[in-house]
Backbone as JSON Lines, residues from 0, in Angstrom:
{"i":0,"aa":"X","n":[40.94,-40.27,119.05],"ca":[39.7,-40.85,117.87],"c":[40.18,-41.73,117.65]}
{"i":1,"aa":"X","n":[41.13,-42.61,117.9],"ca":[41.37,-44.02,117.52],"c":[40.67,-44.7,118.65]}
{"i":2,"aa":"X","n":[40.85,-44.54,119.41],"ca":[40.02,-45.42,120.9],"c":[38.71,-45.57,120.75]}
{"i":3,"aa":"X","n":[37.99,-44.32,120.4],"ca":[36.92,-44.4,119.54],"c":[36.42,-45.21,118.5]}
{"i":4,"aa":"X","n":[37.18,-44.98,117.61],"ca":[37.38,-45.55,116.43],"c":[37.13,-47.64,116.6]}
{"i":5,"aa":"X","n":[38.43,-47.53,117.6],"ca":[38.22,-49.51,117.89],"c":[36.95,-49.73,118.81]}
{"i":6,"aa":"X","n":[36.39,-48.72,119.72],"ca":[35.53,-48.72,120.18],"c":[34.27,-49.32,119.81]}
{"i":7,"aa":"X","n":[34.01,-48.38,118.99],"ca":[32.51,-48.39,117.86],"c":[33.0,-49.78,116.67]}
{"i":8,"aa":"X","n":[33.83,-49.76,116.66],"ca":[34.68,-51.23,115.7],"c":[33.9,-52.6,116.57]}
{"i":9,"aa":"X","n":[34.44,-52.37,117.83],"ca":[34.28,-53.77,118.22],"c":[33.13,-53.97,118.96]}
{"i":10,"aa":"X","n":[32.06,-52.82,119.3],"ca":[30.59,-52.77,119.7],"c":[30.2,-53.91,118.43]}
{"i":11,"aa":"X","n":[30.41,-53.22,117.47],"ca":[29.49,-53.64,115.91],"c":[29.6,-54.85,115.61]}
{"i":12,"aa":"X","n":[31.63,-55.42,115.8],"ca":[31.86,-56.82,115.64],"c":[31.09,-57.79,116.74]}
{"i":13,"aa":"X","n":[31.11,-57.11,118.69],"ca":[30.16,-58.18,119.05],"c":[28.67,-58.21,119.33]}
{"i":14,"aa":"X","n":[28.44,-57.02,119.48],"ca":[26.76,-56.74,119.95],"c":[26.14,-57.17,118.06]}
{"i":15,"aa":"X","n":[26.63,-56.7,117.54],"ca":[25.04,-56.78,115.88],"c":[25.2,-58.09,115.43]}
{"i":16,"aa":"X","n":[26.25,-59.15,115.98],"ca":[25.63,-60.65,115.55],"c":[24.7,-61.07,116.11]}
{"i":17,"aa":"X","n":[24.95,-60.81,117.56],"ca":[24.12,-61.2,118.33],"c":[22.43,-61.11,118.6]}
{"i":18,"aa":"X","n":[22.56,-59.64,118.08],"ca":[21.43,-58.61,118.04],"c":[20.5,-59.49,116.73]}
{"i":19,"aa":"X","n":[21.28,-59.67,116.02],"ca":[20.6,-60.13,114.53],"c":[20.07,-62.02,114.93]}
{"i":20,"aa":"X","n":[20.3,-62.45,116.13],"ca":[20.56,-63.88,115.79],"c":[19.18,-63.47,117.2]}
{"i":21,"aa":"X","n":[18.97,-62.59,117.98],"ca":[18.1,-62.59,118.92],"c":[16.79,-63.36,119.23]}
{"i":22,"aa":"X","n":[16.47,-63.54,117.58],"ca":[14.68,-64.1,118.13],"c":[15.09,-65.85,117.55]}
{"i":23,"aa":"X","n":[14.92,-66.29,118.31],"ca":[15.27,-67.76,117.81],"c":[13.69,-68.67,118.04]}
{"i":24,"aa":"X","n":[12.98,-67.99,118.77],"ca":[11.3,-68.63,118.75],"c":[10.63,-68.35,117.45]}
{"i":25,"aa":"X","n":[10.11,-69.35,116.94],"ca":[9.37,-69.15,115.6],"c":[7.93,-68.24,116.22]}
{"i":26,"aa":"X","n":[7.27,-68.76,117.24],"ca":[6.24,-68.72,117.91],"c":[5.51,-69.62,118.97]}
{"i":27,"aa":"X","n":[4.62,-69.76,119.26],"ca":[3.66,-70.77,120.42],"c":[2.57,-71.06,119.62]}
{"i":28,"aa":"X","n":[2.56,-72.13,120.14],"ca":[1.0,-73.41,119.9],"c":[0.8,-73.86,120.88]}
{"i":29,"aa":"X","n":[1.16,-73.01,122.22],"ca":[-0.01,-73.71,123.32],"c":[-1.3,-73.73,122.63]}
{"i":30,"aa":"X","n":[-1.62,-75.22,123.14],"ca":[-3.28,-75.36,122.16],"c":[-3.16,-76.25,120.82]}
{"i":31,"aa":"X","n":[-2.37,-76.25,120.35],"ca":[-2.36,-76.93,119.22],"c":[-2.66,-75.95,118.18]}
{"i":32,"aa":"X","n":[-2.71,-76.23,117.02],"ca":[-2.93,-75.56,115.75],"c":[-2.49,-75.71,114.14]}
{"i":33,"aa":"X","n":[-2.24,-75.5,113.49],"ca":[-1.6,-75.56,112.09],"c":[-0.95,-73.99,111.9]}
{"i":34,"aa":"X","n":[0.45,-74.16,111.24],"ca":[1.36,-72.89,110.65],"c":[2.08,-73.69,109.35]}
{"i":35,"aa":"X","n":[2.09,-72.4,109.11],"ca":[2.83,-72.54,107.5],"c":[4.16,-71.59,107.59]}
{"i":36,"aa":"X","n":[5.49,-71.9,107.62],"ca":[6.29,-71.76,107.72],"c":[6.99,-72.25,106.91]}
{"i":37,"aa":"X","n":[9.04,-71.75,106.76],"ca":[9.4,-72.24,106.39],"c":[11.02,-72.08,107.24]}
{"i":38,"aa":"X","n":[12.01,-72.68,106.52],"ca":[13.53,-73.04,106.72],"c":[14.5,-72.35,105.98]}
{"i":39,"aa":"X","n":[15.4,-71.84,105.9],"ca":[16.81,-71.45,105.35],"c":[17.77,-72.74,105.09]}
{"i":40,"aa":"X","n":[17.68,-73.82,105.16],"ca":[18.63,-74.97,104.85],"c":[18.03,-75.81,104.94]}
{"i":41,"aa":"X","n":[18.21,-77.0,103.87],"ca":[17.9,-78.38,103.7],"c":[18.08,-79.2,104.96]}
{"i":42,"aa":"X","n":[19.68,-78.77,105.47],"ca":[19.88,-80.33,106.25],"c":[20.3,-79.74,107.5]}
{"i":43,"aa":"X","n":[19.75,-78.47,107.91],"ca":[20.27,-77.78,109.27],"c":[19.73,-79.06,110.28]}
{"i":44,"aa":"X","n":[18.76,-79.44,110.28],"ca":[18.05,-80.44,111.8],"c":[18.87,-81.63,111.79]}
{"i":45,"aa":"X","n":[19.27,-82.16,110.39],"ca":[19.93,-83.58,110.25],"c":[21.44,-83.08,110.9]}
{"i":46,"aa":"X","n":[22.04,-82.47,110.24],"ca":[23.46,-81.95,110.68],"c":[23.76,-81.44,111.95]}
{"i":47,"aa":"X","n":[22.49,-81.51,112.91],"ca":[22.9,-80.58,114.02],"c":[23.63,-79.38,114.08]}
{"i":48,"aa":"X","n":[23.67,-78.82,113.09],"ca":[24.06,-77.18,112.93],"c":[23.4,-76.13,112.76]}
{"i":49,"aa":"X","n":[22.17,-76.1,113.48],"ca":[21.44,-74.67,113.55],"c":[22.05,-73.67,114.38]}
{"i":50,"aa":"X","n":[22.04,-72.59,113.48],"ca":[23.01,-71.57,114.4],"c":[21.4,-70.26,114.61]}
{"i":51,"aa":"X","n":[20.46,-70.39,114.01],"ca":[19.48,-69.33,114.56],"c":[18.36,-70.32,114.04]}
{"i":52,"aa":"X","n":[17.56,-69.53,114.76],"ca":[15.81,-69.92,114.58],"c":[15.11,-69.86,112.35]}
{"i":53,"aa":"X","n":[16.24,-69.71,112.15],"ca":[16.02,-69.32,110.58],"c":[16.47,-71.17,109.73]}
{"i":54,"aa":"X","n":[17.58,-71.44,110.28],"ca":[17.64,-72.67,109.58],"c":[16.69,-74.17,110.08]}
{"i":55,"aa":"X","n":[16.51,-74.05,111.86],"ca":[15.78,-74.82,112.3],"c":[15.01,-73.78,112.76]}
{"i":56,"aa":"X","n":[13.55,-74.21,112.59],"ca":[12.57,-73.66,113.7],"c":[12.26,-74.14,114.76]}
{"i":57,"aa":"X","n":[12.35,-72.92,115.82],"ca":[11.59,-73.79,117.08],"c":[10.23,-73.2,117.41]}
{"i":58,"aa":"X","n":[9.37,-73.9,117.73],"ca":[7.58,-73.12,118.57],"c":[8.08,-74.31,119.91]}
{"i":59,"aa":"X","n":[7.45,-72.88,120.53],"ca":[6.98,-73.67,122.03],"c":[5.71,-73.65,122.35]}
{"i":60,"aa":"X","n":[5.22,-74.51,123.32],"ca":[4.18,-74.45,123.8],"c":[4.15,-75.0,125.47]}
{"i":61,"aa":"X","n":[3.09,-75.05,126.21],"ca":[2.98,-75.25,127.29],"c":[1.85,-76.43,127.09]}
{"i":62,"aa":"X","n":[2.54,-77.31,128.71],"ca":[1.25,-78.98,128.15],"c":[1.66,-79.43,129.94]}
{"i":63,"aa":"X","n":[0.7,-79.96,129.96],"ca":[0.74,-80.76,131.62],"c":[0.81,-82.4,131.37]}
{"i":64,"aa":"X","n":[1.39,-82.7,132.34],"ca":[2.07,-84.05,132.32],"c":[0.97,-85.69,131.81]}
{"i":65,"aa":"X","n":[1.16,-85.46,131.25],"ca":[0.07,-86.8,130.43],"c":[-0.73,-86.65,129.08]}
{"i":66,"aa":"X","n":[-0.66,-84.77,128.96],"ca":[-1.19,-84.62,127.38],"c":[-0.57,-85.26,126.56]}
{"i":67,"aa":"X","n":[-0.99,-85.62,125.4],"ca":[-0.5,-86.55,124.11],"c":[-0.71,-85.33,123.06]}
{"i":68,"aa":"X","n":[0.81,-85.57,122.58],"ca":[1.1,-84.54,121.79],"c":[1.18,-85.31,120.02]}
{"i":69,"aa":"X","n":[0.87,-84.73,119.24],"ca":[0.77,-85.51,117.97],"c":[1.46,-84.42,116.84]}
{"i":70,"aa":"X","n":[2.49,-84.54,116.12],"ca":[3.25,-82.95,114.63],"c":[2.57,-84.1,113.95]}
{"i":71,"aa":"X","n":[2.61,-83.34,112.3],"ca":[2.48,-84.23,111.55],"c":[3.32,-82.72,110.57]}
{"i":72,"aa":"X","n":[3.91,-82.86,110.5],"ca":[4.9,-81.99,108.88],"c":[4.62,-82.36,107.76]}
{"i":73,"aa":"X","n":[4.37,-81.19,106.66],"ca":[4.09,-81.28,105.24],"c":[4.84,-80.9,104.41]}
{"i":74,"aa":"X","n":[5.85,-81.09,103.35],"ca":[6.02,-80.11,101.95],"c":[6.41,-80.63,100.92]}
{"i":75,"aa":"X","n":[5.98,-79.87,100.32],"ca":[7.02,-80.37,98.69],"c":[8.14,-80.5,98.35]}
{"i":76,"aa":"X","n":[8.96,-79.53,99.13],"ca":[10.18,-79.31,98.89],"c":[11.33,-80.12,99.23]}
{"i":77,"aa":"X","n":[11.02,-80.24,100.6],"ca":[12.25,-81.23,101.13],"c":[12.14,-81.78,101.75]}
{"i":78,"aa":"X","n":[12.09,-83.45,102.59],"ca":[12.17,-83.83,103.74],"c":[12.24,-83.2,105.37]}
{"i":79,"aa":"X","n":[11.58,-83.61,106.36],"ca":[11.68,-82.49,107.29],"c":[12.09,-83.29,108.44]}
{"i":80,"aa":"X","n":[12.36,-83.11,109.56],"ca":[12.38,-83.79,110.4],"c":[12.33,-83.23,112.16]}
{"i":81,"aa":"X","n":[12.25,-83.67,113.06],"ca":[11.27,-83.03,114.35],"c":[11.5,-83.72,115.28]}
{"i":82,"aa":"X","n":[11.86,-82.54,116.27],"ca":[12.14,-83.17,117.82],"c":[11.61,-82.9,119.0]}
{"i":83,"aa":"X","n":[11.09,-82.76,119.44],"ca":[10.65,-82.39,120.77],"c":[11.48,-82.18,122.52]}
{"i":84,"aa":"X","n":[11.47,-81.31,122.66],"ca":[12.13,-81.19,123.91],"c":[11.44,-80.13,125.16]}
{"i":85,"aa":"X","n":[12.15,-81.03,126.58],"ca":[11.32,-80.16,127.52],"c":[12.27,-78.83,127.8]}
{"i":86,"aa":"X","n":[11.7,-77.46,127.7],"ca":[12.77,-76.51,127.81],"c":[12.43,-75.28,126.74]}
{"i":87,"aa":"X","n":[12.74,-74.3,126.77],"ca":[12.66,-73.59,125.86],"c":[13.82,-72.74,125.23]}
{"i":88,"aa":"X","n":[14.28,-73.02,124.22],"ca":[15.55,-72.62,123.43],"c":[16.05,-71.32,123.42]}
{"i":89,"aa":"X","n":[17.11,-71.25,123.85],"ca":[17.94,-69.88,123.83],"c":[18.93,-70.06,122.65]}
{"i":90,"aa":"X","n":[18.98,-69.01,122.38],"ca":[19.75,-68.41,121.17],"c":[21.95,-68.66,121.4]}
{"i":91,"aa":"X","n":[21.87,-68.63,123.09],"ca":[23.24,-69.16,123.23],"c":[23.41,-70.55,123.47]}
{"i":92,"aa":"X","n":[22.25,-71.18,123.77],"ca":[22.49,-72.87,123.52],"c":[22.54,-73.51,122.31]}
{"i":93,"aa":"X","n":[22.18,-72.96,120.97],"ca":[22.77,-73.09,119.73],"c":[24.01,-72.96,119.28]}
{"i":94,"aa":"X","n":[24.55,-72.08,120.14],"ca":[26.41,-71.92,119.86],"c":[27.16,-73.07,121.0]}
{"i":95,"aa":"X","n":[26.65,-73.04,121.85],"ca":[27.29,-73.81,123.53],"c":[26.05,-74.77,123.89]}
{"i":96,"aa":"X","n":[26.14,-75.91,124.16],"ca":[27.01,-76.63,123.55],"c":[26.85,-76.96,121.98]}
{"i":97,"aa":"X","n":[25.52,-76.22,121.4],"ca":[25.26,-76.78,119.87],"c":[23.9,-77.65,120.15]}
{"i":98,"aa":"X","n":[22.84,-77.61,118.82],"ca":[21.53,-77.88,118.66],"c":[21.8,-79.83,118.79]}
{"i":99,"aa":"X","n":[21.19,-80.19,118.91],"ca":[21.21,-81.98,118.64],"c":[19.4,-82.41,118.14]}
{"i":100,"aa":"X","n":[19.48,-82.96,117.3],"ca":[18.49,-83.4,116.84],"c":[18.03,-84.6,117.83]}
{"i":101,"aa":"X","n":[18.76,-85.37,118.59],"ca":[18.6,-86.55,118.75],"c":[18.5,-86.71,120.79]}
{"i":102,"aa":"X","n":[19.04,-85.65,121.32],"ca":[19.28,-85.99,122.41],"c":[19.47,-84.67,123.19]}
{"i":103,"aa":"X","n":[19.23,-84.51,124.52],"ca":[20.36,-82.99,124.96],"c":[20.63,-82.1,124.96]}
{"i":104,"aa":"X","n":[20.16,-80.38,124.68],"ca":[21.26,-80.24,124.74],"c":[20.98,-78.64,125.88]}
{"i":105,"aa":"X","n":[21.82,-77.87,125.86],"ca":[21.95,-76.91,126.61],"c":[20.79,-77.15,127.8]}
{"i":106,"aa":"X","n":[19.65,-76.2,128.31],"ca":[18.76,-76.86,129.83],"c":[17.8,-77.65,129.08]}
{"i":107,"aa":"X","n":[17.91,-78.07,127.6],"ca":[16.77,-78.85,127.2],"c":[16.37,-79.94,126.83]}
{"i":108,"aa":"X","n":[15.85,-80.72,127.74],"ca":[15.58,-82.31,127.41],"c":[15.13,-83.02,126.55]}
{"i":109,"aa":"X","n":[15.75,-83.88,125.75],"ca":[15.14,-84.22,124.97],"c":[14.14,-84.93,125.05]}
{"i":110,"aa":"X","n":[12.74,-85.6,124.53],"ca":[11.71,-86.04,125.0],"c":[11.71,-87.19,123.66]}
{"i":111,"aa":"X","n":[11.56,-86.89,122.32],"ca":[11.04,-87.64,121.08],"c":[11.62,-87.06,119.94]}
{"i":112,"aa":"X","n":[11.81,-87.99,118.85],"ca":[12.4,-87.13,117.7],"c":[11.92,-88.15,116.64]}
{"i":113,"aa":"X","n":[12.01,-87.38,115.27],"ca":[11.78,-88.51,114.25],"c":[13.62,-89.13,113.78]}
{"i":114,"aa":"X","n":[13.27,-90.25,113.41],"ca":[14.28,-90.94,112.93],"c":[14.88,-90.1,111.35]}
{"i":115,"aa":"X","n":[15.99,-89.66,111.5],"ca":[16.75,-88.88,110.16],"c":[17.06,-90.12,109.21]}
{"i":116,"aa":"X","n":[17.32,-91.39,109.43],"ca":[17.74,-92.36,108.43],"c":[16.21,-92.81,107.48]}
{"i":117,"aa":"X","n":[15.35,-92.87,107.85],"ca":[14.25,-93.25,107.43],"c":[13.35,-92.24,106.38]}
{"i":118,"aa":"X","n":[13.58,-91.12,106.12],"ca":[13.05,-90.21,105.2],"c":[11.81,-89.61,105.03]}
{"i":119,"aa":"X","n":[11.34,-89.6,104.08],"ca":[9.99,-89.5,104.21],"c":[8.75,-89.97,105.22]}
{"i":120,"aa":"X","n":[9.43,-91.23,105.84],"ca":[8.3,-91.96,106.85],"c":[8.57,-91.36,108.37]}
{"i":121,"aa":"X","n":[9.74,-90.21,108.24],"ca":[10.43,-89.41,109.6],"c":[9.51,-88.25,109.17]}
{"i":122,"aa":"X","n":[8.17,-87.69,108.85],"ca":[8.04,-86.36,109.26],"c":[6.33,-86.38,110.18]}
{"i":123,"aa":"X","n":[6.61,-87.06,110.97],"ca":[5.3,-87.19,112.39],"c":[5.61,-87.85,113.27]}
{"i":124,"aa":"X","n":[5.27,-87.07,114.86],"ca":[5.24,-88.07,116.16],"c":[3.77,-88.05,115.95]}
{"i":125,"aa":"X","n":[3.56,-89.29,116.78],"ca":[2.07,-89.3,117.08],"c":[2.1,-89.96,118.1]}
{"i":126,"aa":"X","n":[0.72,-89.57,119.12],"ca":[0.23,-89.92,120.21],"c":[1.87,-89.61,121.15]}
{"i":127,"aa":"X","n":[2.31,-89.15,121.69],"ca":[3.79,-89.18,122.14],"c":[2.64,-88.34,123.76]}
{"i":128,"aa":"X","n":[3.18,-89.13,124.46],"ca":[2.4,-88.9,126.12],"c":[3.64,-87.91,126.97]}
{"i":129,"aa":"X","n":[3.15,-86.84,126.64],"ca":[4.07,-85.24,127.54],"c":[4.87,-85.89,129.26]}
{"i":130,"aa":"X","n":[5.84,-86.25,129.41],"ca":[6.12,-86.79,130.65],"c":[5.62,-85.88,131.85]}
{"i":131,"aa":"X","n":[5.89,-84.25,131.78],"ca":[6.1,-83.54,132.7],"c":[5.07,-82.36,132.35]}
{"i":132,"aa":"X","n":[4.72,-81.48,133.39],"ca":[4.03,-80.51,133.39],"c":[5.0,-79.37,132.93]}
{"i":133,"aa":"X","n":[4.95,-78.28,131.67],"ca":[5.49,-77.35,131.55],"c":[5.52,-76.72,130.27]}
{"i":134,"aa":"X","n":[7.03,-76.18,129.48],"ca":[6.89,-75.54,128.52],"c":[8.0,-76.73,127.64]}
{"i":135,"aa":"X","n":[7.44,-76.68,126.75],"ca":[8.37,-77.61,125.48],"c":[8.89,-76.85,124.49]}
{"i":136,"aa":"X","n":[9.43,-77.56,123.7],"ca":[9.93,-76.89,122.42],"c":[9.84,-78.19,121.36]}
{"i":137,"aa":"X","n":[9.47,-77.31,119.85],"ca":[9.38,-78.52,118.79],"c":[10.65,-78.05,117.8]}
{"i":138,"aa":"X","n":[11.46,-78.99,117.6],"ca":[12.63,-78.51,116.27],"c":[11.79,-79.0,115.34]}
{"i":139,"aa":"X","n":[11.63,-78.03,114.18],"ca":[11.62,-78.61,112.78],"c":[12.54,-77.89,111.77]}
{"i":140,"aa":"X","n":[13.19,-78.8,110.83],"ca":[14.14,-78.49,109.96],"c":[14.36,-79.82,109.15]}
{"i":141,"aa":"X","n":[15.38,-78.78,108.03],"ca":[15.71,-80.37,106.7],"c":[16.53,-80.98,107.19]}
{"i":142,"aa":"X","n":[15.96,-82.71,106.47],"ca":[16.87,-83.85,106.97],"c":[17.22,-83.95,105.6]}
{"i":143,"aa":"X","n":[17.47,-83.49,104.41],"ca":[17.29,-83.69,103.51],"c":[19.31,-84.58,102.81]}
{"i":144,"aa":"X","n":[19.64,-83.83,103.75],"ca":[21.15,-84.48,103.66],"c":[21.78,-84.0,103.06]}
{"i":145,"aa":"X","n":[21.34,-82.63,102.3],"ca":[22.55,-82.25,101.1],"c":[22.06,-81.1,101.31]}
{"i":146,"aa":"X","n":[22.92,-80.36,101.53],"ca":[22.79,-79.27,101.77],"c":[23.05,-78.19,100.94]}
{"i":147,"aa":"X","n":[21.65,-77.5,101.06],"ca":[20.89,-76.49,99.7],"c":[20.7,-75.54,100.84]}
{"i":148,"aa":"X","n":[20.78,-74.38,100.14],"ca":[20.24,-72.94,100.51],"c":[19.21,-72.47,99.95]}
{"i":149,"aa":"X","n":[18.12,-71.78,100.64],"ca":[17.32,-71.32,99.8],"c":[15.99,-71.27,100.97]}
{"i":150,"aa":"X","n":[15.07,-71.4,100.3],"ca":[13.94,-71.11,101.33],"c":[12.75,-71.85,100.99]}
{"i":151,"aa":"X","n":[12.6,-73.07,102.25],"ca":[11.84,-74.32,101.91],"c":[10.49,-74.25,103.27]}
{"i":152,"aa":"X","n":[9.41,-74.02,102.44],"ca":[8.35,-74.19,102.9],"c":[7.53,-75.32,103.44]}
{"i":153,"aa":"X","n":[7.08,-75.65,104.89],"ca":[6.36,-76.54,105.25],"c":[4.88,-75.96,105.85]}
{"i":154,"aa":"X","n":[4.54,-76.97,106.05],"ca":[2.96,-77.05,106.35],"c":[3.17,-78.4,108.22]}
{"i":155,"aa":"X","n":[2.52,-77.17,109.48],"ca":[3.09,-78.48,110.22],"c":[1.65,-78.0,111.31]}
{"i":156,"aa":"X","n":[1.03,-79.49,111.7],"ca":[-0.15,-79.72,112.4],"c":[0.14,-80.05,113.32]}
{"i":157,"aa":"X","n":[-0.15,-79.45,114.93],"ca":[0.18,-79.88,116.26],"c":[-1.32,-79.76,116.63]}
{"i":158,"aa":"X","n":[-1.32,-81.32,117.75],"ca":[-2.59,-81.69,118.59],"c":[-1.67,-81.68,119.74]}
{"i":159,"aa":"X","n":[-2.56,-81.27,120.65],"ca":[-2.5,-81.7,122.11],"c":[-3.55,-81.84,122.4]}
{"i":160,"aa":"X","n":[-3.52,-83.01,123.13],"ca":[-4.6,-83.68,123.83],"c":[-4.74,-84.44,125.35]}
{"i":161,"aa":"X","n":[-5.6,-83.37,125.93],"ca":[-5.61,-83.28,127.39],"c":[-6.07,-84.81,127.94]}
{"i":162,"aa":"X","n":[-5.57,-85.59,128.71],"ca":[-6.3,-86.45,129.27],"c":[-7.62,-86.47,129.68]}
{"i":163,"aa":"X","n":[-8.24,-87.1,129.1],"ca":[-9.51,-87.37,130.21],"c":[-9.11,-87.92,131.33]}
{"i":164,"aa":"X","n":[-10.08,-87.48,132.29],"ca":[-10.58,-88.36,133.73],"c":[-11.3,-89.43,133.23]}
{"i":165,"aa":"X","n":[-10.87,-90.54,133.89],"ca":[-11.17,-91.57,133.64],"c":[-12.83,-91.64,134.35]}
{"i":166,"aa":"X","n":[-13.71,-92.84,133.75],"ca":[-14.83,-92.46,134.12],"c":[-15.36,-93.15,135.38]}
{"i":167,"aa":"X","n":[-14.09,-93.93,136.1],"ca":[-13.95,-94.19,137.81],"c":[-14.28,-93.23,138.86]}
{"i":168,"aa":"X","n":[-13.37,-92.02,137.78],"ca":[-13.24,-91.2,138.88],"c":[-14.61,-90.18,139.2]}
{"i":169,"aa":"X","n":[-15.16,-90.26,138.27],"ca":[-16.41,-89.46,137.73],"c":[-17.65,-90.12,139.02]}
{"i":170,"aa":"X","n":[-17.56,-91.4,138.7],"ca":[-18.53,-92.43,138.91],"c":[-18.18,-92.62,140.61]}
{"i":171,"aa":"X","n":[-16.78,-92.25,141.12],"ca":[-16.74,-92.41,142.51],"c":[-17.02,-90.81,143.11]}
{"i":172,"aa":"X","n":[-17.02,-89.76,142.04],"ca":[-17.32,-88.35,142.71],"c":[-18.99,-88.32,143.09]}
{"i":173,"aa":"X","n":[-19.6,-88.8,141.95],"ca":[-20.72,-88.78,142.14],"c":[-21.56,-89.53,143.08]}
{"i":174,"aa":"X","n":[-21.12,-90.48,143.77],"ca":[-21.64,-91.62,144.93],"c":[-21.13,-91.26,146.16]}
{"i":175,"aa":"X","n":[-20.12,-90.39,146.58],"ca":[-19.72,-89.8,147.55],"c":[-20.5,-88.21,147.8]}
{"i":176,"aa":"X","n":[-21.13,-87.48,146.51],"ca":[-22.22,-87.04,146.63],"c":[-22.82,-87.54,147.25]}
{"i":177,"aa":"X","n":[-23.78,-88.26,146.19],"ca":[-25.42,-88.94,147.01],"c":[-24.81,-89.36,148.13]}
{"i":178,"aa":"X","n":[-23.8,-89.82,148.99],"ca":[-23.86,-90.16,150.23],"c":[-23.9,-89.24,151.23]}
{"i":179,"aa":"X","n":[-23.16,-88.19,150.71],"ca":[-23.03,-86.98,151.02],"c":[-24.96,-86.07,151.76]}
{"i":180,"aa":"X","n":[-25.63,-86.3,150.72],"ca":[-26.73,-85.94,150.43],"c":[-27.64,-86.9,151.47]}
{"i":181,"aa":"X","n":[-27.64,-88.1,150.88],"ca":[-28.57,-88.92,152.21],"c":[-28.22,-88.63,153.55]}
{"i":182,"aa":"X","n":[-26.72,-88.2,153.92],"ca":[-26.46,-88.03,155.21],"c":[-27.35,-87.02,155.53]}
{"i":183,"aa":"X","n":[-27.0,-85.92,154.79],"ca":[-27.83,-84.74,155.54],"c":[-29.42,-84.51,155.71]}
{"i":184,"aa":"X","n":[-30.19,-85.89,155.13],"ca":[-31.46,-85.7,155.0],"c":[-31.7,-86.72,156.33]}
{"i":185,"aa":"X","n":[-30.9,-87.7,157.12],"ca":[-31.1,-88.46,157.87],"c":[-31.0,-88.0,159.24]}
{"i":186,"aa":"X","n":[-30.08,-86.74,159.18],"ca":[-29.34,-85.91,160.23],"c":[-30.84,-84.47,160.48]}
{"i":187,"aa":"X","n":[-31.08,-84.51,159.01],"ca":[-32.68,-83.19,159.24],"c":[-33.7,-83.71,160.12]}
């Protein structure tokens, strides 16, 4: 009986915390859009100590190389910081090696981020050209510098603009099509 109690206790200690933090991603923003959400820490992004998707929110999206990304975060509660990574954040990457608002962590490659020193000026990333096709993650969290607990609401507008094909490409394509039509008429 004592062994059963120990096994149940061990299961509860080891598995319940992992299952309670299993959901890291807040949602998918492929194609862009506006979201309303909140975080539970005023400083987890600046301190790089996020342990779950509640202290710092992680939003994923798919994009192509050369797409232009713009992010604007607004809040009346606190200042927010934003980082963009190539890859998808997983729960264990927040523990080992730990979240980083300014560099690579886990399998995620740092693309860009707001400057934590600038405060209110650092709440947007505009016209960021994405380096490769694939899945990206946006990290959004408090950068107030004062560790306060609570619920801090924000609104985030994400715009993902595909790179248009240059006019020269369309001109070349129409010229080749025209030459093909002329060639067919001559042979007929």
